[in-house]
Coordinates of C-alpha atoms and ligand atoms in Angstrom, one line a residue:
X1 CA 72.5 102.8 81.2
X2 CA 72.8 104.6 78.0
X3 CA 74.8 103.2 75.7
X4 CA 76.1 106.2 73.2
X5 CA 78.5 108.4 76.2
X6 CA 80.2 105.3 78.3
X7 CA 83.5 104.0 76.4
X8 CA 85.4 101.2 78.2
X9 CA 89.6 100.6 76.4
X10 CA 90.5 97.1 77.3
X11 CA 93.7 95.9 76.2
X12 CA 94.5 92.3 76.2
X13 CA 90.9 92.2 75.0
X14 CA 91.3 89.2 72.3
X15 CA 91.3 86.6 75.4
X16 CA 90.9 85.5 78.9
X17 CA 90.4 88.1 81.7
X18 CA 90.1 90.9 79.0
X19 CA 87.5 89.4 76.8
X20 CA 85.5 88.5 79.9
X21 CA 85.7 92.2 80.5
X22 CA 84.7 93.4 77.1
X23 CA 81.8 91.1 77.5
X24 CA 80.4 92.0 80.7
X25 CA 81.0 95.8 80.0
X26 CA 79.2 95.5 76.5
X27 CA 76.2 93.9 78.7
X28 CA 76.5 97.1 81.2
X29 CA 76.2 99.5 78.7
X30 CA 79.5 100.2 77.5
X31 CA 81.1 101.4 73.9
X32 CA 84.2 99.1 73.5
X33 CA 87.5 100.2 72.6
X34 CA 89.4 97.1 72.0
X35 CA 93.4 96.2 71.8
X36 CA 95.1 93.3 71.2
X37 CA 97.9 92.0 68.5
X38 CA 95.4 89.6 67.3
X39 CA 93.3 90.9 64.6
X40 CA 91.0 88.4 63.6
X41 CA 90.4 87.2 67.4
X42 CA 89.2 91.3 68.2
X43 CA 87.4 91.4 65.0
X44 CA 85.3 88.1 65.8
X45 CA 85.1 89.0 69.0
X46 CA 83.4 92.6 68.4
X47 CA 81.1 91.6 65.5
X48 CA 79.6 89.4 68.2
X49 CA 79.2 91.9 70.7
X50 CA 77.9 94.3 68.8
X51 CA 75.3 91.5 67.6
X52 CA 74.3 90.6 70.6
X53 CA 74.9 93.7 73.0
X54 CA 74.2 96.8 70.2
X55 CA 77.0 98.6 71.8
X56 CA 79.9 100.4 69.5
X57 CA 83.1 97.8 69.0
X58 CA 86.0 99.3 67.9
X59 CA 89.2 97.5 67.4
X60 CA 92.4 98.4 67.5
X61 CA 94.8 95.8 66.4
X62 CA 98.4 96.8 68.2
X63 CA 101.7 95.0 70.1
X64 CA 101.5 96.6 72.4
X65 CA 105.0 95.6 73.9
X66 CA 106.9 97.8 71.3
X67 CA 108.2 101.0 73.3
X68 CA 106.0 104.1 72.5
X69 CA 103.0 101.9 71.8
X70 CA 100.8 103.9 74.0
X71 CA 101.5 106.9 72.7
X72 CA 101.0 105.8 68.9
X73 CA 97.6 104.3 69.8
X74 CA 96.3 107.3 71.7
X75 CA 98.0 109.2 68.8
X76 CA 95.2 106.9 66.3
X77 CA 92.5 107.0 68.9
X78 CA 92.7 111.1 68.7
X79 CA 89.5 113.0 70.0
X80 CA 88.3 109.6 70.3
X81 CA 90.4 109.0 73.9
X82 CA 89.3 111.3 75.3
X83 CA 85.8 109.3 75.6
X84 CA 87.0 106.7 77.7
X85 CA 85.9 106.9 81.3
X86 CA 87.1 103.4 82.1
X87 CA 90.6 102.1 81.3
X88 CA 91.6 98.1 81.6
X89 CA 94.8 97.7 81.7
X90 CA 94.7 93.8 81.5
X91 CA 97.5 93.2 78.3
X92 CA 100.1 90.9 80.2
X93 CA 101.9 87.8 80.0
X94 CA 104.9 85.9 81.9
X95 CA 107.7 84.3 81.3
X96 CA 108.6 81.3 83.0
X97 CA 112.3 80.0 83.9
X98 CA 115.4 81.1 85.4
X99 CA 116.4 84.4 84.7
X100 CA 119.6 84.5 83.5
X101 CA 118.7 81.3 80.9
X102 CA 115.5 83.7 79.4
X103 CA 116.1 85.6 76.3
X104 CA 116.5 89.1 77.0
X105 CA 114.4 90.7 74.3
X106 CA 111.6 88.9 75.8
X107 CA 112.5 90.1 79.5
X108 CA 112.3 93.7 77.8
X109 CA 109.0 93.1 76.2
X110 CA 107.7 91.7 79.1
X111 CA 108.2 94.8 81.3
X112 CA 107.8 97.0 78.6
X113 CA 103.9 95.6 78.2
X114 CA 103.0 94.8 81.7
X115 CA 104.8 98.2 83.3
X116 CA 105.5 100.5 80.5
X117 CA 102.5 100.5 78.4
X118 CA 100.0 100.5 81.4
X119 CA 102.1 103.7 82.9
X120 CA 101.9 105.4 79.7
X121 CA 97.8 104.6 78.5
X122 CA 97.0 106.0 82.3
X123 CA 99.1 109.1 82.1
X124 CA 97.7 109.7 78.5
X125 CA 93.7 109.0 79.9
X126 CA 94.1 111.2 82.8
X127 CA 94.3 114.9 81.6
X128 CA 90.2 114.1 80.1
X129 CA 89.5 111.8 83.4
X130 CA 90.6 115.2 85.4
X131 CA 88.6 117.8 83.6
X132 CA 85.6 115.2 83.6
X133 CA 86.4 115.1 87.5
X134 CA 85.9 111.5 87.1
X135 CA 86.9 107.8 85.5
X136 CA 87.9 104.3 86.8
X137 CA 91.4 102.5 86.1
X138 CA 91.5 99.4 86.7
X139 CA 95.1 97.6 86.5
X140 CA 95.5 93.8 86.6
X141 CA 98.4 93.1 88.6
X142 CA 98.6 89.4 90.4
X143 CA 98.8 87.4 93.6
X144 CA 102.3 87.1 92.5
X145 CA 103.0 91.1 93.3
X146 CA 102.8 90.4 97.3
X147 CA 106.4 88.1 97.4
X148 CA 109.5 87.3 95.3
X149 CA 108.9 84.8 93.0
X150 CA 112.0 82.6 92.1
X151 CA 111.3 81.2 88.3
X152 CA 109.4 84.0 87.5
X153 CA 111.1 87.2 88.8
X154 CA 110.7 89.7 86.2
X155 CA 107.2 88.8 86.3
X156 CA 106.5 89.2 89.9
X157 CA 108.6 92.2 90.1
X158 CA 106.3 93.8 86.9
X159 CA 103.1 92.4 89.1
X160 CA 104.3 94.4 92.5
X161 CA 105.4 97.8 90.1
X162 CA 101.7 97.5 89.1
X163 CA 100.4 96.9 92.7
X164 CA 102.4 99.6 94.0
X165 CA 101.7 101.7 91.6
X166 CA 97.6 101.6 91.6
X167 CA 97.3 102.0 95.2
X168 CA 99.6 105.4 95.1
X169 CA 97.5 106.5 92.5
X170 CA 94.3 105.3 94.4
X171 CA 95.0 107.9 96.9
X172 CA 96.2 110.3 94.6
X173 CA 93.4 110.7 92.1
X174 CA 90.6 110.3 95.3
X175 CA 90.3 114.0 95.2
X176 CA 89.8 114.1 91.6
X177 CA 86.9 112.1 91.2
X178 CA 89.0 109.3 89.9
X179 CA 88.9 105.6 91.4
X180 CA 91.8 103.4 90.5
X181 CA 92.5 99.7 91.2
X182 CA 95.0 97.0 91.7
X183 CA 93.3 93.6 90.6
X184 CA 95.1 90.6 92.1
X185 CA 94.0 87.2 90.5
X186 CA 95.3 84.0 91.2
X187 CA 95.8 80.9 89.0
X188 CA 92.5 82.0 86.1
X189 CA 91.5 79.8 83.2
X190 CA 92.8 81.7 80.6
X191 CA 96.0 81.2 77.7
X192 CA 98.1 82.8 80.8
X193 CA 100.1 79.7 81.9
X194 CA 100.0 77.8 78.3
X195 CA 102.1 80.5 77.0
X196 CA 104.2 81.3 80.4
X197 CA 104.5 77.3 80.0
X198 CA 103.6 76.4 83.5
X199 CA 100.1 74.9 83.1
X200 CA 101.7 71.8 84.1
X201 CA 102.5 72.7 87.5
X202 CA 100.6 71.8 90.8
X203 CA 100.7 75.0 92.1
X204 CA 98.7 76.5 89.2
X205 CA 95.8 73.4 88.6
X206 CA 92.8 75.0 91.1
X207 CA 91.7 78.2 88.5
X208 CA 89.4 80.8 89.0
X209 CA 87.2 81.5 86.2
X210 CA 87.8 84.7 84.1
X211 CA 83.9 85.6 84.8
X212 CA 84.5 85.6 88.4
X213 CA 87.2 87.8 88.4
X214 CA 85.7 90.3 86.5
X215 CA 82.8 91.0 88.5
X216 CA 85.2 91.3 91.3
X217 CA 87.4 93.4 89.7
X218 CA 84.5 95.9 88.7
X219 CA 82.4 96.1 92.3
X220 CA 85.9 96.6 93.4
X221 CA 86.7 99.4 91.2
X222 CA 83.1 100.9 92.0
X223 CA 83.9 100.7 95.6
X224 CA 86.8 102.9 95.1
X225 CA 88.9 99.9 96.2
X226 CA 92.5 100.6 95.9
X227 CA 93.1 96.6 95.8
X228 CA 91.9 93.3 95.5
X229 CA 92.9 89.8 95.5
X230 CA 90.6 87.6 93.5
X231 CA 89.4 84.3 95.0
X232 CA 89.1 82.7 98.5
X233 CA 92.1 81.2 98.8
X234 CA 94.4 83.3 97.3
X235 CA 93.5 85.7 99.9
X236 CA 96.3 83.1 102.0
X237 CA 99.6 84.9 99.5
X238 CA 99.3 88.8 100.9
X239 CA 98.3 87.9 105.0
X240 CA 100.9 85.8 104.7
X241 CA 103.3 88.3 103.2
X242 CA 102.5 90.8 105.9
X243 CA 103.3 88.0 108.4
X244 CA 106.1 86.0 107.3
X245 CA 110.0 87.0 106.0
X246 CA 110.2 87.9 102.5
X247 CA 113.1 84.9 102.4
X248 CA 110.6 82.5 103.1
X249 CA 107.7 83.6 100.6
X250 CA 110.4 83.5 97.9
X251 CA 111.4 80.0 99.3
X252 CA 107.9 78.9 99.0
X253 CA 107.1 80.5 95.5
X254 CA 110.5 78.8 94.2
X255 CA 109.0 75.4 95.3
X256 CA 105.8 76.5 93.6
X257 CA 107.2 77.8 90.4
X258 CA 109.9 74.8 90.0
X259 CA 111.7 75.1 86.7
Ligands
NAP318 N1 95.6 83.7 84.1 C1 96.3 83.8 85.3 O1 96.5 82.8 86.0 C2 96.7 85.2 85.8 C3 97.0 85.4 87.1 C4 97.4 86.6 87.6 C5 97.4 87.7 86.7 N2 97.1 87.5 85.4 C6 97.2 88.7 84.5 O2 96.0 88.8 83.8 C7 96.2 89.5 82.6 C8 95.4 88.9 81.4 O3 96.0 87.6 81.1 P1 95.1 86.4 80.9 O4 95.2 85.5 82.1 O5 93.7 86.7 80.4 O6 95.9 85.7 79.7 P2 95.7 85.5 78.2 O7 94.5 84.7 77.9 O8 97.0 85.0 77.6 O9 95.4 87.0 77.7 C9 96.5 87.9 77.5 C10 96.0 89.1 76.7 O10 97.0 90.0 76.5 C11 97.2 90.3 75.1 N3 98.6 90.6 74.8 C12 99.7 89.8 75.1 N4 100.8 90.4 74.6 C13 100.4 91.5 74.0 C14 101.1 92.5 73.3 N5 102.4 92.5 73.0 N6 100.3 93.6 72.8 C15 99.0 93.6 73.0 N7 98.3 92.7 73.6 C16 99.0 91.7 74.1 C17 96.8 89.0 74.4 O11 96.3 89.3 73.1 P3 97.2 89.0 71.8 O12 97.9 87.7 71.9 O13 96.1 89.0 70.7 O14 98.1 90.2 71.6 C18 95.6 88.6 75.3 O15 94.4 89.3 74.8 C19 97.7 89.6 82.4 O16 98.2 90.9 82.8 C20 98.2 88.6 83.4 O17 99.5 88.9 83.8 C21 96.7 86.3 84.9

């Protein structure tokens, strides 16, 4: 694979799930376009890339929680978006607790990053994916879009926006030329549930590894998959969705996702 045309954007890029991507891209071939708040982590990160790999690395250090953050980086990116022909959209994190005793401004920067920003970087990379007649958006959604999930609501309910969201498009796009898809992981060994603060709970202790779901997430995406659930087990969350009442997969997640 050449690697001067391909450009890859992964946000969340400075750990877990979306380093794992920028690594196993940068061994495929791909130019990086990298986002993340944390400069030094991206800057590390893409020196060694670029080291090992050859490929381009470029960072772009942005919070990407703050409304219009989309827009500003495309607005920086310039000419330069309109290389990407694959779009991550991994940047994500949850918060953990009862919703009425979590801080609002976080509730808002949580949906803002995990629906907002996602909504916005693929309706900004689509006008070049259409005229190129193709591209590949993948969106990393979670096990936790398929049911209510008591303890971690705004989450969930940002997870199953996301779901919904990338198979419409899936459909959608098909006859442009442009594949898009929902990645469901399960529990993953990644910062995810030290900073949601649930890495002490049971329900979270058997992890998929980051690597796995990657290579998942991009024969999935290749496949023209509109979804996929990550992981044998977790496989369990959306059969049993389709067979049992929403009441009682919220009942369950609340035992789950105890406070
Ligand atoms: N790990 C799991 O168990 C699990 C399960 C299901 C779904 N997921 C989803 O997987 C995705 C990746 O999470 P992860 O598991 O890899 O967790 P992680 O290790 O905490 O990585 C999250 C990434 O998102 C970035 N990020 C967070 N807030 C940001 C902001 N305001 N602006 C820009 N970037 C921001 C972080 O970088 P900076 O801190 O440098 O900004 C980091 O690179 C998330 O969407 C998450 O919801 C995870």
């Amino acid at each position: 694979m050449s690697t001067k045309q391909h450009y890859a954007l992964v946000t969340g890029a400075s750990s877990g799930i979306g380093l794992e991507f920028a690594w196993q891209l940068a061994r495929g071939g791909y130019n990086l376009i990298l986002v993340a708040r944390n400069e030094a982590a991206l800057n590390e990160l893409a020196a060694q890339i670029h080291s090992e790999t050859g490929v381009n690395v470029e960072v772009y250090a942005r919070d990407l929680a703050k409304p219009n953050a989309a827009q500003a980086l495309a607005t920086d990116l310039g000419a330069g978006l309109r290389r990407v022909e694959l779009l991550v959209n991994n940047a994500g994190f949850g918060l953990h607790g009862r919703f009425h005793e979590l801080p609002m401004e976080g509730i808002a920067q949580m949906m803002q990053l995990n629906m907002n920003t996602l909504t916005e970087l693929t309706y900004l990379c689509l006008p070049h994916m259409m005229q190129a007649m193709r591209g590949e958006i993948i969106n990393i959604a979670s096990v936790a879009s398929f049911q209510p999930c008591p303890n971690f609501a705004v989450y969930a309910a940002s997870k199953a926006y996301v779901l919904s969201f990338s198979e419409a498009l899936n459909i959608e796009l098909a006859d442009a030329g442009i594949k898009v898809t929902a990645v469901c992981p399960g529990s993953t060994d990644t910062n995810f549930h030290n900073i949601a603060g649930t890495s002490h709970l049971r329900a979270v202790q058997l992890m998929d590894s980051p690597k796995k779901v990657v290579q998942l997430s991009l024969k999935a995406v290749r496949a023209g998959r509109a979804s996929i659930v990550t992981g044998l087990s977790n496989k369990a969350i959306p059969l049993a969705s389709r067979l049992l009442p929403r009441y009682l997969m919220g009942k369950t997640a609340q035992l789950l996702f105890k406070k």
